[in-house]
mmCIF file of C-alpha atoms in Angstrom:
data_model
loop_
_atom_site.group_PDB
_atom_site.id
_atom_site.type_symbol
_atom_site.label_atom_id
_atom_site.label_comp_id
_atom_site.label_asym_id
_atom_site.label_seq_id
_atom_site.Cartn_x
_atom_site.Cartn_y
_atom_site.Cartn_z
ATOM 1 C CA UNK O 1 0.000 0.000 0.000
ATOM 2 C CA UNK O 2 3.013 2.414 0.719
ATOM 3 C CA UNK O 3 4.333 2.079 -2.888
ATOM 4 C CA UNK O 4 0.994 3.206 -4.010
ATOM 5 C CA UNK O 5 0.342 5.799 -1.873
ATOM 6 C CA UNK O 6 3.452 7.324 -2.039
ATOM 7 C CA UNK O 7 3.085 7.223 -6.435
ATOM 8 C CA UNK O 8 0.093 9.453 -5.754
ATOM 9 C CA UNK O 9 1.611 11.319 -3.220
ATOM 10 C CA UNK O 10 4.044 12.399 -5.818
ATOM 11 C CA UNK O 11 1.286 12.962 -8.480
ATOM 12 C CA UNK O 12 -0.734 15.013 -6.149
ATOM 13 C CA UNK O 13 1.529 16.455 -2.522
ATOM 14 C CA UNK O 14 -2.330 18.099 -1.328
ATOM 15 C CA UNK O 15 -4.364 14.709 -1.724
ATOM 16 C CA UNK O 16 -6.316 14.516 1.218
ATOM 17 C CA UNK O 17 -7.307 10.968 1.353
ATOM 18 C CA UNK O 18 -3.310 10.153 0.250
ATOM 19 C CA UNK O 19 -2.352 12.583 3.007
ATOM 20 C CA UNK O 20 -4.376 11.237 5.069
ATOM 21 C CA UNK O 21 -3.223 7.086 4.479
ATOM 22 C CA UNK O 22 0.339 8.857 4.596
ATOM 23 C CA UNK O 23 -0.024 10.403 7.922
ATOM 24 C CA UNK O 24 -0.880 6.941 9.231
ATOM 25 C CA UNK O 25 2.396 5.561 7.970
ATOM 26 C CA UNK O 26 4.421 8.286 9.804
ATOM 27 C CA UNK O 27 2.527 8.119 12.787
ATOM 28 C CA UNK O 28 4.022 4.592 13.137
ATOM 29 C CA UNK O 29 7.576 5.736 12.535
ATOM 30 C CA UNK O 30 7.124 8.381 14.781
ATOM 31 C CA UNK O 31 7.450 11.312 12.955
ATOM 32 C CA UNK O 32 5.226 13.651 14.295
ATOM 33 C CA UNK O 33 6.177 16.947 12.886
ATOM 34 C CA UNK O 34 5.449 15.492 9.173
ATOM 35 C CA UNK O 35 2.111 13.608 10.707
ATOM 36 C CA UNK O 36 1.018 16.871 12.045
ATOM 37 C CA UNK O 37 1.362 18.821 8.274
ATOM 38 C CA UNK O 38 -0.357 15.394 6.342
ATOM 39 C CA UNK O 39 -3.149 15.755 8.787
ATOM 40 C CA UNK O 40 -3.596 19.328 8.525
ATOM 41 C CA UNK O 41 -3.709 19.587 4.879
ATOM 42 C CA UNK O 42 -6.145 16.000 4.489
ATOM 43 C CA UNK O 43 -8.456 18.444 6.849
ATOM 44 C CA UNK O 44 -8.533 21.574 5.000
ATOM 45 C CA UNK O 45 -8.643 20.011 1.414
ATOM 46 C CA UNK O 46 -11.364 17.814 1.632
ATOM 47 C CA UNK O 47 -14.859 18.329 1.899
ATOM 48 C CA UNK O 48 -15.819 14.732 2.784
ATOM 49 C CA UNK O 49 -15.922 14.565 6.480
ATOM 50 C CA UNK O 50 -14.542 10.803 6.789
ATOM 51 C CA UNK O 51 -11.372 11.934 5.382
ATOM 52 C CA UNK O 52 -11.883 15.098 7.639
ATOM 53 C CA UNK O 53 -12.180 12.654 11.106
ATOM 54 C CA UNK O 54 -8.984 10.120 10.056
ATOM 55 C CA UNK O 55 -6.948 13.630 9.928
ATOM 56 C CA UNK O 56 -8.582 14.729 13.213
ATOM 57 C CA UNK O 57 -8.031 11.481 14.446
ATOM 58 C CA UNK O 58 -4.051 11.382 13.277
ATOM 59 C CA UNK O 59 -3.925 14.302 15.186
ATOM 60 C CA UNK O 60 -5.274 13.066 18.460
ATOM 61 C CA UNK O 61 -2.996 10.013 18.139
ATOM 62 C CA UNK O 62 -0.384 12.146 17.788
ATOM 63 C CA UNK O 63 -0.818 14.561 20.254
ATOM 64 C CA UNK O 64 -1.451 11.326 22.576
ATOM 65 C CA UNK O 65 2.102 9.943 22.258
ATOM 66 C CA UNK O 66 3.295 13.078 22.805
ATOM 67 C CA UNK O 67 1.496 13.547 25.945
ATOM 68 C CA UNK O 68 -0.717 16.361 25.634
ATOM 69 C CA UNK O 69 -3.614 15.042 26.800
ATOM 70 C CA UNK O 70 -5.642 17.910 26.216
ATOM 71 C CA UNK O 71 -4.944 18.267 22.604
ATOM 72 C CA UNK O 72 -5.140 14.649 22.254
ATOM 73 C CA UNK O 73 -9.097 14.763 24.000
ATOM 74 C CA UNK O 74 -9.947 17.873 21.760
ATOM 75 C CA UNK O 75 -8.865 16.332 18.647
ATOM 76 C CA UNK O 76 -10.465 12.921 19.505
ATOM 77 C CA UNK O 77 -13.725 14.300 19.717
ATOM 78 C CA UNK O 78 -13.991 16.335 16.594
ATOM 79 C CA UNK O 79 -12.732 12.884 14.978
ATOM 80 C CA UNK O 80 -15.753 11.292 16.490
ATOM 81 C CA UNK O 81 -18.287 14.642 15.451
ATOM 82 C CA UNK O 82 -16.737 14.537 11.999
ATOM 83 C CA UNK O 83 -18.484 11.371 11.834
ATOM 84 C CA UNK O 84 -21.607 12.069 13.284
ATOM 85 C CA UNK O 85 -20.749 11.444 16.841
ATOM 86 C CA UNK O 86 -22.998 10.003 19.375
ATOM 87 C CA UNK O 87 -24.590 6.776 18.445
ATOM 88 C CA UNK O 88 -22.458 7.039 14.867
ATOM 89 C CA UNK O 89 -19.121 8.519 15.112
ATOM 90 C CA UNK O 90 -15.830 6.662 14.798
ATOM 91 C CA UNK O 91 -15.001 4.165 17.266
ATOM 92 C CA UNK O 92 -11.329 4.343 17.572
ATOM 93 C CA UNK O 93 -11.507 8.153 18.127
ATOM 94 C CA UNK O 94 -14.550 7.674 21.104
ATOM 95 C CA UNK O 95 -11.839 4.652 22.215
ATOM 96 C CA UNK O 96 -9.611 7.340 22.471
ATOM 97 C CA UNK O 97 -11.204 9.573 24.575
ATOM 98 C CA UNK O 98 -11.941 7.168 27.040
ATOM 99 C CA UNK O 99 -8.322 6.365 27.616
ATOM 100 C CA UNK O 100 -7.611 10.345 27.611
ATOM 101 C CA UNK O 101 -10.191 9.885 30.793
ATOM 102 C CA UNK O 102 -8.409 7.408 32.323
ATOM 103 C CA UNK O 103 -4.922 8.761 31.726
ATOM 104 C CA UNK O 104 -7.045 12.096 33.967
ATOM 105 C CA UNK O 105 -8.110 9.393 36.229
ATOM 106 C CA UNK O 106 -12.126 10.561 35.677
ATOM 107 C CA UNK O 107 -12.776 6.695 35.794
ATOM 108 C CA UNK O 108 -16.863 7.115 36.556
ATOM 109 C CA UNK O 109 -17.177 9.262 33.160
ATOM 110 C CA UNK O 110 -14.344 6.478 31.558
ATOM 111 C CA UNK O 111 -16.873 3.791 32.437
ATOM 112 C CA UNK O 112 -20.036 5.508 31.531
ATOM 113 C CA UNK O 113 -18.479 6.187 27.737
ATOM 114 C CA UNK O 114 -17.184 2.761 27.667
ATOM 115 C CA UNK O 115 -21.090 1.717 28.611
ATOM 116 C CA UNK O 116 -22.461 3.344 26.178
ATOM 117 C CA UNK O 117 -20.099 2.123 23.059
ATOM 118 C CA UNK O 118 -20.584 -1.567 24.138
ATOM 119 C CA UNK O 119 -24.296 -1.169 24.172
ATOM 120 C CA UNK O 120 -23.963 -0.449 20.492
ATOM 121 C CA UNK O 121 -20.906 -2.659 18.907
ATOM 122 C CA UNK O 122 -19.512 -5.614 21.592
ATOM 123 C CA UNK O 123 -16.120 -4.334 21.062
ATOM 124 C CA UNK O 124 -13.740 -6.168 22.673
ATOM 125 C CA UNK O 125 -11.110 -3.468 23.170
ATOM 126 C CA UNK O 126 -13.660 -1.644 25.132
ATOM 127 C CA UNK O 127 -15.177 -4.534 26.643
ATOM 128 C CA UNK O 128 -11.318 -5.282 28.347
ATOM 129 C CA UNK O 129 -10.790 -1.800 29.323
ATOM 130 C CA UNK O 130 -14.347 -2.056 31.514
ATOM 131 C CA UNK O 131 -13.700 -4.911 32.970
ATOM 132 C CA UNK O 132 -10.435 -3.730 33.699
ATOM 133 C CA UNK O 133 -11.610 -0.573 35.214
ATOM 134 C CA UNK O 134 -14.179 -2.658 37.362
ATOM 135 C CA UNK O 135 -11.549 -5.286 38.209
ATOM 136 C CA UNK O 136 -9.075 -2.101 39.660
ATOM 137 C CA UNK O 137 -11.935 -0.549 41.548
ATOM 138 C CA UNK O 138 -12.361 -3.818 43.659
ATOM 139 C CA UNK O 139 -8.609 -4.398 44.198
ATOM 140 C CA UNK O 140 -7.795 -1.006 45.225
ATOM 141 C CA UNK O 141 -10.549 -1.202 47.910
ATOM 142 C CA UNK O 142 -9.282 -4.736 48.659
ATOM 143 C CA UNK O 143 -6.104 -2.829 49.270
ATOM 144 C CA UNK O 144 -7.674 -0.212 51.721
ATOM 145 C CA UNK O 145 -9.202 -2.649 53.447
ATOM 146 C CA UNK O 146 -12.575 -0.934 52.878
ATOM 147 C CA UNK O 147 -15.836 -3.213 54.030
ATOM 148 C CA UNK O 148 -17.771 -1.570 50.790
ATOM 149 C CA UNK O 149 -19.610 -3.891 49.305
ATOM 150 C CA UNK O 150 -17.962 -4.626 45.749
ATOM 151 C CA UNK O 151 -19.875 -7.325 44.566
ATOM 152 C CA UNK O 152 -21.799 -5.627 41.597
ATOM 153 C CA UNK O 153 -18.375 -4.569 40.367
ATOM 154 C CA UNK O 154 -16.574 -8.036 40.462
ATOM 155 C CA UNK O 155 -19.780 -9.595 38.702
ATOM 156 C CA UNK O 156 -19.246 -6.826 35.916
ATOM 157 C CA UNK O 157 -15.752 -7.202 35.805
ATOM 158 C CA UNK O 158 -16.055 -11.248 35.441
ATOM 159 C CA UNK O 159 -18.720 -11.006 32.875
ATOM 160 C CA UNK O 160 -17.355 -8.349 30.887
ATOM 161 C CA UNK O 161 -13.816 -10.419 30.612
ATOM 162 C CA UNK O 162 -15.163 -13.697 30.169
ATOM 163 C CA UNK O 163 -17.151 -12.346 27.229
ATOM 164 C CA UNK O 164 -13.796 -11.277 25.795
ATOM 165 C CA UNK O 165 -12.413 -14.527 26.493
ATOM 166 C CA UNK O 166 -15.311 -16.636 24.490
ATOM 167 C CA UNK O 167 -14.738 -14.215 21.540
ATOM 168 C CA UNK O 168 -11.405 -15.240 21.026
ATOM 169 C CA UNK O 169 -12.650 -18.877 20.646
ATOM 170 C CA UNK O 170 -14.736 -17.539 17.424
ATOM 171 C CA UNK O 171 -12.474 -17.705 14.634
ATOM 172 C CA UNK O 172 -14.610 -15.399 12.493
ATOM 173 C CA UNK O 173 -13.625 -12.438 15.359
ATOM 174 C CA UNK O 174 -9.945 -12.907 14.703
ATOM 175 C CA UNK O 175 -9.125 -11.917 18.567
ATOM 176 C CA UNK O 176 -5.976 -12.453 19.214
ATOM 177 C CA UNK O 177 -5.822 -13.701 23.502
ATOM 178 C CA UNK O 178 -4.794 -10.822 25.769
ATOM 179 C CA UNK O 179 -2.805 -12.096 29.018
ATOM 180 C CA UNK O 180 -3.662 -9.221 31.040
ATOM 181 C CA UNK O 181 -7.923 -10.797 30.576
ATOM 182 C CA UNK O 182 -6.995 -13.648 32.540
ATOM 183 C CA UNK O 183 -4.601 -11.958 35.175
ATOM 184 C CA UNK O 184 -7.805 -9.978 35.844
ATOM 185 C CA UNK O 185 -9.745 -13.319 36.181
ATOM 186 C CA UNK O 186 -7.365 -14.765 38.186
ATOM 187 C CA UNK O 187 -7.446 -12.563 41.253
ATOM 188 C CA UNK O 188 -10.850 -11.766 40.535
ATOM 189 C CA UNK O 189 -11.976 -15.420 41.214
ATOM 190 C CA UNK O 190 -9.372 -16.115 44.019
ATOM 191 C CA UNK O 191 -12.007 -15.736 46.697
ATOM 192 C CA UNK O 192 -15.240 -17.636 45.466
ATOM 193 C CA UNK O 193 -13.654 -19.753 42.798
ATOM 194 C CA UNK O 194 -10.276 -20.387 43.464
ATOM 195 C CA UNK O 195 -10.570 -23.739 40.453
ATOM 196 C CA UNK O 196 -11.780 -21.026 38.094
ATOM 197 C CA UNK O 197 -8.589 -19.041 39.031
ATOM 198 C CA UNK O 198 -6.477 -21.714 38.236
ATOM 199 C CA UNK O 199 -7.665 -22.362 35.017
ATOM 200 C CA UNK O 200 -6.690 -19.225 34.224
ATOM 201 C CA UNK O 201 -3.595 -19.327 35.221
ATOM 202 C CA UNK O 202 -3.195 -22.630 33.552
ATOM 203 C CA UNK O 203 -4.336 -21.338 30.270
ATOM 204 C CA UNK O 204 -1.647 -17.915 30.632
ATOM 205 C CA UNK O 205 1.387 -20.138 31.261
ATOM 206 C CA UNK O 206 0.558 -22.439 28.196
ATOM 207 C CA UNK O 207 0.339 -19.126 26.666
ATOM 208 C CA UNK O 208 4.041 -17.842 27.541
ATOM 209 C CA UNK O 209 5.143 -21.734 26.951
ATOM 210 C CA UNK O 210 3.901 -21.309 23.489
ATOM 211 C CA UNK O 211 5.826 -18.350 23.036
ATOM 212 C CA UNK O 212 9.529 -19.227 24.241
ATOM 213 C CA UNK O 213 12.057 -19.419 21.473
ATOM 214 C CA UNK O 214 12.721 -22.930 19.632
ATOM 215 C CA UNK O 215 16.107 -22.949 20.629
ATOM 216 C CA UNK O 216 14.732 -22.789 24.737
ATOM 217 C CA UNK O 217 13.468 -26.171 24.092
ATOM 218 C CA UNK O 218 14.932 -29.107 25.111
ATOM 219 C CA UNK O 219 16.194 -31.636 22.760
ATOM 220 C CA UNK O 220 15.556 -35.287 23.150
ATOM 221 C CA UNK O 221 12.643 -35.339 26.147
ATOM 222 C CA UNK O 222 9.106 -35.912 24.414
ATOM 223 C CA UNK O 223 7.575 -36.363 27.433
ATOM 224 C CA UNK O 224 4.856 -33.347 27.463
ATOM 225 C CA UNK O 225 4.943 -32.815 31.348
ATOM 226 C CA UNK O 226 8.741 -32.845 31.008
ATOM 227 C CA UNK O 227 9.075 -30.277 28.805
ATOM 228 C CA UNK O 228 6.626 -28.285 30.209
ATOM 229 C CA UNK O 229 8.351 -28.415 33.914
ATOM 230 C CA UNK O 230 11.937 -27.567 31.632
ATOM 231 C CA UNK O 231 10.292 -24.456 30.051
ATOM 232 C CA UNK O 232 8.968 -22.923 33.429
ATOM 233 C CA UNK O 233 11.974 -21.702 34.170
ATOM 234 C CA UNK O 234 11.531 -18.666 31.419
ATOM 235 C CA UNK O 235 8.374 -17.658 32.784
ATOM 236 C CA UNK O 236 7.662 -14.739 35.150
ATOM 237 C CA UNK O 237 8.182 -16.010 38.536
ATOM 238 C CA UNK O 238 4.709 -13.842 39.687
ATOM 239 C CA UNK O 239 2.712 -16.878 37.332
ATOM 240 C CA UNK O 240 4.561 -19.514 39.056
ATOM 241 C CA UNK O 241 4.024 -18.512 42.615
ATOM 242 C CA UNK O 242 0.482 -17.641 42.459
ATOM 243 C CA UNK O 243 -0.355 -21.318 40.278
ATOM 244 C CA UNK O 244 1.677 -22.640 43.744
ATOM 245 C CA UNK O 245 -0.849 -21.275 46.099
ATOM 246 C CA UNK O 246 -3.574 -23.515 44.733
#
């Protein structure tokens, strides 16, 4: 796509939709001044108002690695207007708003957003970044030793994750499996069911098994337990300890 883009680039330098494809590319090699003039000129030269929300929405990204959260918030949201906003809009731009709310720590209006987008699309993204938000909510007053009763949230937090964890087993969703879903479940089920934990655990460490190098292996042993119990040493000793408490 590159190759192309950048042929038309050349034919045409004020493009907006090749500005706009461009602006992606350098976004992902980190060049932010050039991202910054792409976007710009795919927002002032076009008159269709997708094109008009993916420059919006290059800047927001951009102003969000750079840490200007305000700037990244602003640009997010005229990404999402661009496109209609409310129940339309674009999804990664309202995505990105939310986590501008979290990086400001306004969790409650974080988690109201995040309600509203998964009432309309089951997005898993979202769906992992509720639970999550649930999930830390109960922990942290776990930590303070608070007698609040958190039971609502650890039933939203469970369902919400183990929602994303049947989508990855639908191979029409292409979901790739996120650890950090069943760290969450993990602790979350430690209490009332500490098997359920386990199985979560179990299913992380085949996980990282799967992913140590070829060459970690060893050579000779066939022996599935074997190997397994010769590969634990590369994982995190965190997984190992808590799959020793059960």
């Amino acid at each position: 796509m590159t190759q192309y883009t950048q042929k038309a680039f050349k034919i045409d330098k004020e493009y907006p939709m090749t500005c706009s494809l461009f602006g992606g590319y350098f976004l992902l090699r980190k060049a932010y001044s050039t991202v910054e003039t792409l976007a710009r000129k795919a927002i002032e030269h076009t008159d269709v108002m997708q094109i008009a929300s993916d420059g919006w929405y290059l800047l927001g990204r951009k102003s969000h690695y750079e840490g200007d959260l305000t700037r990244a918030a602003e640009y997010y949201n005229r990404s999402d207007q661009a496109r209609g906003g409310g129940e339309k809009g674009y999804l990664p731009a309202k995505f990105g708003t939310v986590q501008m709310q979290v990086s400001n720590k306004d969790f409650d209006g974080a988690k109201f957003r995040l309600e509203k987008i998964i009432q309309q699309t089951k997005n898993a993204e979202c769906m992992v970044l509720l639970g999550a938000l649930h999930a830390e909510e109960v922990f942290a007053a776990q930590r303070s030793g608070s007698k609040e009763d958190k039971s609502a949230e650890i039933k939203k937090a469970i369902n919400l994750l183990e929602s994303v964890r049947a989508l990855w087993k639908d191979e029409t969703k292409k979901i790739s499996p996120d650890e950090s879903v069943l760290v969450y479940l993990a602790r979350l089920y430690e209490q009332s069911a500490p098997e359920k934990s386990m199985q979560c655990l179990t299913q992380l460490e085949e996980m990282q098994l799967a992913e140590v190098a070829e060459e970690e292996r060893p050579e000779g042993v066939e022996d599935e337990e074997q190997v397994k119990a010769a590969l634990r040493v590369h994982l995190p000793p965190q997984l190992l300890n808590n799959m020793g408490c059960f």
